Amino acid sequence: MSDEKVDAPKPEPEIPAPAPEAQAAAPASATPADPQVDPPSSWRPPDKSPTAVIAIVAVAVLAILAILYAWNLPPFSGWSEETDNAYVRGRVTIISPQVSGYVTRVPVQDFAEVKAGQILATIDDRIYRARVAQAEANVAAQQAALANSAQAQRSREVATDSQNAGIANAQAQLTKADADMRRARALVADGSISTREFDQTRAALLAAQAALQQARASRAIGTQDVRTVVVGRAGLEAAVESAKAQLRLAQIDLDNTIIRAPADGQLSEIGVRVGAYVTAGTQLLSVVPHHVWVIANFKEAQTGNMAIGQRARFSVDALGGVELTGRIENLSPAAGSEFAVLKADNATGNFVKVAQRIAVRIKIDDKQPVAARLRPGMSVEVRIDTSGGSKR
C-alpha cells in the first residue's frame, strides 16, 4: 500500500440564487411581447374650457396691474404722489404771563378742555392795585392843575378889563391936561398967569401922557399873562393825558394778573404751581385748539402736477393706519431750506444735488368723526391725486 497522500477535490463555489423579483422579471423579458397587451402611455391633464383660460389670463393681468399700481410704475406713474414726511399741525399757543409775581391760583388741570376767556391762573395783584390807585391820584392832580389854569385865565382876563379901565382913565386925564395946557399958553402970553403956574400945567400934561403909556403897558402885560396861561394849559392837558396813559398801563398790568385762555381748546400739562414766582415770558402751559391740518413735505420733483383743490388721502400711524381725506389748501411759497436759519452755501466745488422739500398744506374734510382724535405732531402718510384741481 502506498504512503502517497491523495489531495481531496476542492468544492465548487456556490452561485447565489436569483431573487424572486429577478426570477419573475426574467421570464417576462425573455418572453416576447404579447400583441394583445396595450403599450404604456404618459399622463395628460384634461383640456380647459375657453372660459377658464380667459379667467386665468384676467387674474394674471389684474395681478400685474396691481403690482404696477403699488410700485407707481407706468401706466400708473404720475397719477398720484405720496410721502411719509408729513405731520398733523395746529395752532399751539404757549401761555406766558406779562407781569411778574407769585402765582396765587391755578384752577385748571392737565389736559382739561377750556373755553375762550376761562381763567387759567392768577398772580398776586396787590402791588398792581396800588399802582392803579397811584395812577388815579396822579390823574386827579393833573386835572386839578388844568382846572386851576382855567381859573387863572379867567382871573387874568378880569385883570385885563381893569387895565382897560385904567387906560380910559389915563386918556381922560391926558385930555384934561392937554386942555389946561392950551389955556395956559394963552394966559401966559398976556401975563395973566405966572411962569410958575405955566410950568405946573405943562408938568401935569407930561404926567398924564406918561400915565396913559403906563396904563397901555399894563394892558399889554395883562394880555401876555392871559396868553401865558393859555399856552401853559396845553402842557397841563398833555400832563393829564400822560397821567391817564399811566393809569391805563397800570390797569393793563392789573388785568394781566389774571391769565385767561385765548381760545377754545385743550390744555397741555400744567407747568406752574401755586406759590411759584414767575416772570414775564415764563412758559406756564399751552393751549391746543381743535382745528388741525396736515403739512406734507414733498420732494420738489413731486410737486410739478400739484394744484390747490386736488384730493388727498392720508393714514395716521397713531390711529392704527386709519385713512382720512382732505384737499390741498395751499403750497409753500419757497422750499424749506429757504426758511432755515443757517442756509447751505457750498462754495468748495464739490456740489451734490439734494432734492428740496416743498411743504403742502392739506385741509381735512369735515364730517369725519375719527378726525377729532388727531393731535398736532402726529405722523401721517399722504397720497395726493394729481389728476385734478386747478394748477397754480
XYZ file of C-alpha atoms in Angstrom:
392
model
C 0.000 0.000 0.000
C 1.482 3.273 -0.945
C 2.163 6.110 1.532
C 1.319 8.865 -1.009
C -1.327 11.320 0.151
C -4.171 11.865 -2.245
C -5.442 15.501 -2.451
C -9.186 15.895 -1.840
C -11.161 17.615 -4.579
C -11.952 21.345 -3.997
C -15.598 22.296 -3.596
C -17.206 24.381 -6.316
C -18.159 27.977 -5.343
C -21.846 28.418 -4.661
C -23.723 30.658 -7.047
C -26.415 32.685 -5.272
C -29.866 32.004 -6.407
C -31.575 34.845 -8.207
C -34.078 36.862 -6.274
C -37.732 36.118 -6.743
C -38.267 39.527 -8.396
C -35.468 38.783 -10.820
C -36.872 35.378 -11.460
C -40.230 36.905 -12.154
C -38.755 39.571 -14.374
C -36.532 37.230 -16.308
C -39.273 35.296 -17.946
C -41.130 38.489 -18.762
C -38.112 39.922 -20.527
C -37.364 36.726 -22.172
C -40.921 36.206 -23.251
C -41.796 38.021 -26.479
C -44.335 40.857 -26.215
C -47.899 39.862 -26.332
C -49.586 41.604 -29.214
C -52.880 41.693 -27.289
C -51.470 43.898 -24.420
C -51.616 47.871 -24.847
C -48.270 49.695 -24.595
C -47.903 52.163 -21.598
C -48.682 55.936 -22.299
C -47.770 59.352 -20.460
C -50.404 61.306 -18.291
C -52.054 64.430 -19.710
C -54.304 66.904 -17.799
C -57.764 67.357 -19.121
C -58.261 70.178 -21.611
C -59.525 73.510 -20.085
C -62.578 75.251 -21.312
C -62.234 78.709 -23.008
C -63.942 80.335 -20.007
C -61.330 79.011 -17.596
C -58.491 80.166 -19.860
C -59.987 83.668 -20.044
C -60.410 83.771 -16.251
C -56.779 82.759 -15.632
C -55.496 85.356 -18.090
C -57.697 88.037 -16.484
C -56.425 87.203 -12.996
C -52.819 87.342 -14.208
C -53.382 90.713 -15.900
C -55.054 92.105 -12.775
C -52.173 90.881 -10.610
C -49.649 92.555 -12.908
C -51.649 95.800 -12.923
C -51.889 95.714 -9.124
C -48.112 95.354 -8.843
C -47.561 98.218 -11.272
C -50.017 100.402 -9.347
C -48.470 99.543 -5.990
C -44.982 100.387 -7.257
C -46.237 103.512 -9.083
C -44.913 102.295 -12.425
C -46.261 103.030 -15.923
C -49.055 103.266 -16.884
C -49.973 104.383 -13.340
C -46.990 106.642 -12.719
C -47.810 110.371 -12.402
C -51.423 109.850 -11.292
C -50.612 110.347 -7.616
C -47.763 111.383 -5.354
C -47.133 110.163 -1.848
C -44.795 110.857 1.058
C -44.329 109.764 4.640
C -42.689 113.084 5.580
C -45.951 114.579 6.797
C -47.332 115.661 10.140
C -50.514 116.982 11.732
C -50.220 120.663 12.652
C -52.251 123.022 14.844
C -52.135 126.465 16.440
C -50.419 125.501 19.668
C -50.361 128.614 21.879
C -47.782 128.888 24.639
C -49.260 130.728 27.616
C -46.885 133.102 29.427
C -47.588 135.949 31.888
C -46.950 139.595 31.013
C -46.238 140.564 34.632
C -44.120 139.147 37.409
C -45.308 137.880 40.766
C -46.307 134.912 42.853
C -48.958 132.551 41.496
C -51.967 132.573 43.799
C -54.351 130.220 41.997
C -54.330 127.569 39.240
C -57.956 126.446 38.797
C -57.352 124.063 35.838
C -55.884 120.576 35.472
C -53.664 118.807 32.961
C -55.245 118.182 29.526
C -58.523 119.871 30.518
C -60.912 121.334 27.959
C -61.185 125.131 28.254
C -63.229 127.891 26.682
C -62.001 131.256 25.451
C -61.682 133.673 28.371
C -61.590 130.962 31.028
C -59.209 131.672 33.924
C -56.064 129.517 33.811
C -54.015 131.102 36.619
C -53.839 134.239 38.759
C -50.873 136.256 40.056
C -50.703 138.261 43.290
C -52.238 141.631 42.346
C -51.693 143.747 45.500
C -48.739 145.647 44.041
C -50.584 146.266 40.787
C -53.707 147.507 42.584
C -51.553 150.002 44.484
C -50.045 151.193 41.211
C -53.524 151.723 39.792
C -54.506 153.800 42.832
C -51.310 155.845 42.500
C -52.017 156.461 38.817
C -55.583 157.526 39.608
C -54.294 160.047 42.162
C -51.836 161.404 39.620
C -54.651 161.858 37.104
C -56.682 163.754 39.708
C -53.712 166.043 40.491
C -53.123 166.818 36.823
C -56.803 167.504 36.242
C -56.802 169.893 39.247
C -53.811 171.717 37.793
C -55.659 172.020 34.489
C -58.729 173.401 36.254
C -56.511 175.875 38.119
C -55.154 177.009 34.780
C -58.667 177.744 33.584
C -59.334 179.754 36.748
C -56.058 181.631 36.296
C -57.065 182.526 32.745
C -60.362 183.954 33.927
C -58.547 185.953 36.630
C -56.092 187.357 34.087
C -58.951 188.300 31.776
C -60.680 190.210 34.623
C -57.394 191.992 35.342
C -57.214 192.932 31.695
C -60.658 194.504 31.913
C -59.427 196.549 34.891
C -56.385 197.618 32.904
C -58.673 198.701 30.079
C -60.450 200.961 32.556
C -57.090 202.340 33.700
C -56.237 203.198 30.104
C -59.549 205.050 29.739
C -58.906 206.996 32.956
C -55.385 207.927 31.832
C -56.772 209.024 28.470
C -59.257 211.294 30.221
C -56.573 212.805 32.448
C -54.439 213.421 29.375
C -57.314 215.175 27.615
C -57.864 217.448 30.648
C -54.128 218.193 30.932
C -53.934 218.983 27.234
C -56.832 221.484 27.537
C -55.256 223.104 30.573
C -52.029 223.443 28.641
C -53.728 225.205 25.760
C -55.373 227.718 28.125
C -52.110 228.235 29.997
C -50.285 229.135 26.794
C -52.855 231.839 26.041
C -52.773 233.239 29.587
C -49.036 233.234 29.965
C -48.708 235.294 26.779
C -50.702 238.241 28.212
C -49.276 237.806 31.701
C -52.489 236.543 33.338
C -50.632 233.630 34.930
C -47.122 233.328 36.082
C -44.438 231.234 34.510
C -44.519 229.005 37.559
C -48.183 228.113 37.015
C -47.495 227.516 33.347
C -44.737 225.062 34.226
C -47.043 223.229 36.624
C -49.672 222.890 33.904
C -47.063 221.618 31.488
C -45.813 219.078 34.065
C -49.362 217.867 34.610
C -49.674 217.303 30.842
C -46.481 215.281 30.724
C -47.593 213.246 33.760
C -50.917 212.468 32.050
C -49.104 211.320 28.919
C -46.845 209.070 30.997
C -49.820 207.673 32.908
C -51.517 206.767 29.624
C -48.422 204.979 28.385
C -48.140 203.114 31.700
C -51.783 202.021 31.527
C -51.297 200.754 27.992
C -48.155 198.852 29.025
C -50.038 197.288 31.911
C -52.749 196.253 29.478
C -50.149 194.602 27.243
C -48.686 192.770 30.245
C -52.148 191.532 31.180
C -52.698 190.294 27.633
C -49.414 188.384 27.724
C -50.368 186.927 31.086
C -53.546 185.572 29.551
C -51.592 184.116 26.655
C -49.120 182.560 29.078
C -51.947 180.822 30.871
C -53.424 179.612 27.571
C -50.064 178.285 26.338
C -49.368 176.624 29.670
C -52.739 174.922 29.534
C -51.624 172.828 26.565
C -48.807 171.454 28.699
C -51.214 170.750 31.543
C -53.606 169.000 29.170
C -50.704 166.878 27.924
C -49.815 166.086 31.541
C -53.390 164.958 32.139
C -53.285 162.679 29.088
C -49.936 161.281 30.230
C -51.369 160.574 33.654
C -54.353 158.852 32.075
C -51.999 156.747 29.923
C -50.087 155.749 33.058
C -53.373 154.788 34.624
C -54.286 152.642 31.622
C -50.888 150.919 31.774
C -51.328 150.237 35.457
C -54.818 148.887 34.780
C -53.479 146.646 32.000
C -50.849 145.240 34.345
C -53.559 144.627 36.916
C -55.748 142.864 34.351
C -52.778 140.740 33.260
C -52.513 139.256 36.729
C -55.433 137.081 35.601
C -54.265 134.706 32.846
C -57.094 133.588 30.562
C -57.419 131.103 27.703
C -57.078 132.887 24.340
C -59.311 130.380 22.513
C -61.256 127.163 22.912
C -59.055 124.098 23.125
C -57.349 121.550 25.295
C -54.589 122.259 27.775
C -51.177 120.675 27.851
C -49.522 119.545 31.047
C -49.629 122.347 33.629
C -46.113 123.554 34.332
C -46.838 126.001 37.172
C -47.987 125.547 40.749
C -49.471 127.818 43.421
C -46.780 129.791 45.214
C -44.291 129.746 42.349
C -42.698 133.060 41.368
C -42.991 133.735 37.650
C -41.623 136.498 35.475
C -42.835 137.949 32.192
C -42.329 135.365 29.461
C -42.186 132.298 31.717
C -43.821 129.336 29.940
C -46.683 128.120 32.114
C -48.706 125.820 29.835
C -50.021 125.517 26.294
C -53.485 125.674 24.756
C -54.095 123.444 21.738
C -57.166 124.437 19.666
C -59.138 121.659 17.994
C -58.602 122.987 14.477
C -55.799 120.999 12.837
C -54.428 120.430 9.342
C -51.698 118.398 7.635
C -48.350 119.657 6.364
C -46.790 117.216 3.858
C -43.217 117.793 2.683
C -42.903 116.532 -0.899
C -39.786 116.398 -2.994
C -39.665 119.236 -5.487
C -39.971 116.832 -8.431
C -43.255 115.534 -6.998
C -44.959 118.924 -6.974
C -44.930 119.520 -10.734
C -48.569 118.484 -11.175
C -49.890 119.540 -7.763
C -52.516 122.258 -7.505
C -54.924 123.727 -4.994
C -58.113 121.699 -4.641
C -56.675 118.286 -5.504
C -57.904 115.359 -3.440
C -55.648 113.897 -0.759
C -55.798 110.799 1.392
C -53.655 110.177 4.429
C -53.250 107.449 7.002
C -52.414 108.163 10.627
C -49.884 105.979 12.410
C -51.256 106.766 15.868
C -54.767 105.655 14.854
C -53.777 102.259 13.551
C -53.365 103.408 9.961
C -56.946 104.676 9.637
C -57.384 106.663 6.419
C -58.866 110.163 6.172
C -59.470 112.516 3.258
C -58.766 116.154 2.522
C -57.821 118.651 -0.158
C -54.763 120.743 -0.951
C -55.338 124.138 0.618
C -52.073 125.830 -0.325
C -48.449 125.287 -1.316
C -45.428 126.813 0.347
C -44.011 129.892 -1.424
C -40.462 128.549 -1.064
C -38.522 125.394 -0.293
C -37.890 124.510 3.320
C -34.203 125.323 3.007
C -35.062 128.979 2.320
C -36.598 129.288 5.789
C -33.622 127.746 7.569
C -31.651 129.968 9.918
C -28.351 128.679 8.538
C -28.606 128.337 4.767
C -26.399 125.863 2.921
C -23.741 127.549 0.770
C -21.408 125.103 -0.961
C -18.516 127.126 -2.345
C -15.934 124.324 -2.432
C -16.906 122.964 -5.851
C -17.864 119.520 -4.502
C -21.512 120.021 -5.346
C -24.043 117.271 -4.683
C -27.601 117.910 -5.788
C -30.074 117.375 -2.955
C -33.785 117.190 -3.614
C -35.501 120.068 -1.868
C -38.767 119.752 0.010
C -41.901 121.799 -0.681
C -44.472 121.990 2.100
C -48.080 121.336 1.062
C -50.918 122.300 3.403
C -53.877 119.916 3.367
C -57.291 120.845 4.739
C -59.015 117.920 6.420
C -62.539 117.236 5.169
C -65.425 117.749 7.567
C -67.783 115.056 8.847
C -65.040 112.560 9.674
C -65.602 111.507 13.307
C -62.144 109.995 13.670
C -60.595 113.369 12.771
C -61.446 114.557 16.290
C -58.681 112.262 17.564
C -55.964 113.987 15.538
C -53.339 115.795 17.564
C -50.626 118.202 16.368
C -47.338 116.407 15.824
C -48.786 113.045 14.720
C -47.051 111.350 11.795
C -49.112 110.608 8.688
C -48.567 109.165 5.231
C -50.094 111.267 2.456
C -51.143 110.367 -1.072
C -52.342 113.144 -3.407
C -54.324 112.565 -6.573
C -52.592 114.890 -9.062
C -55.077 114.306 -11.849
C -57.488 117.055 -10.784
C -57.524 120.636 -9.479
C -56.620 123.987 -10.980
C -52.888 124.451 -11.323
C -51.337 127.465 -9.734
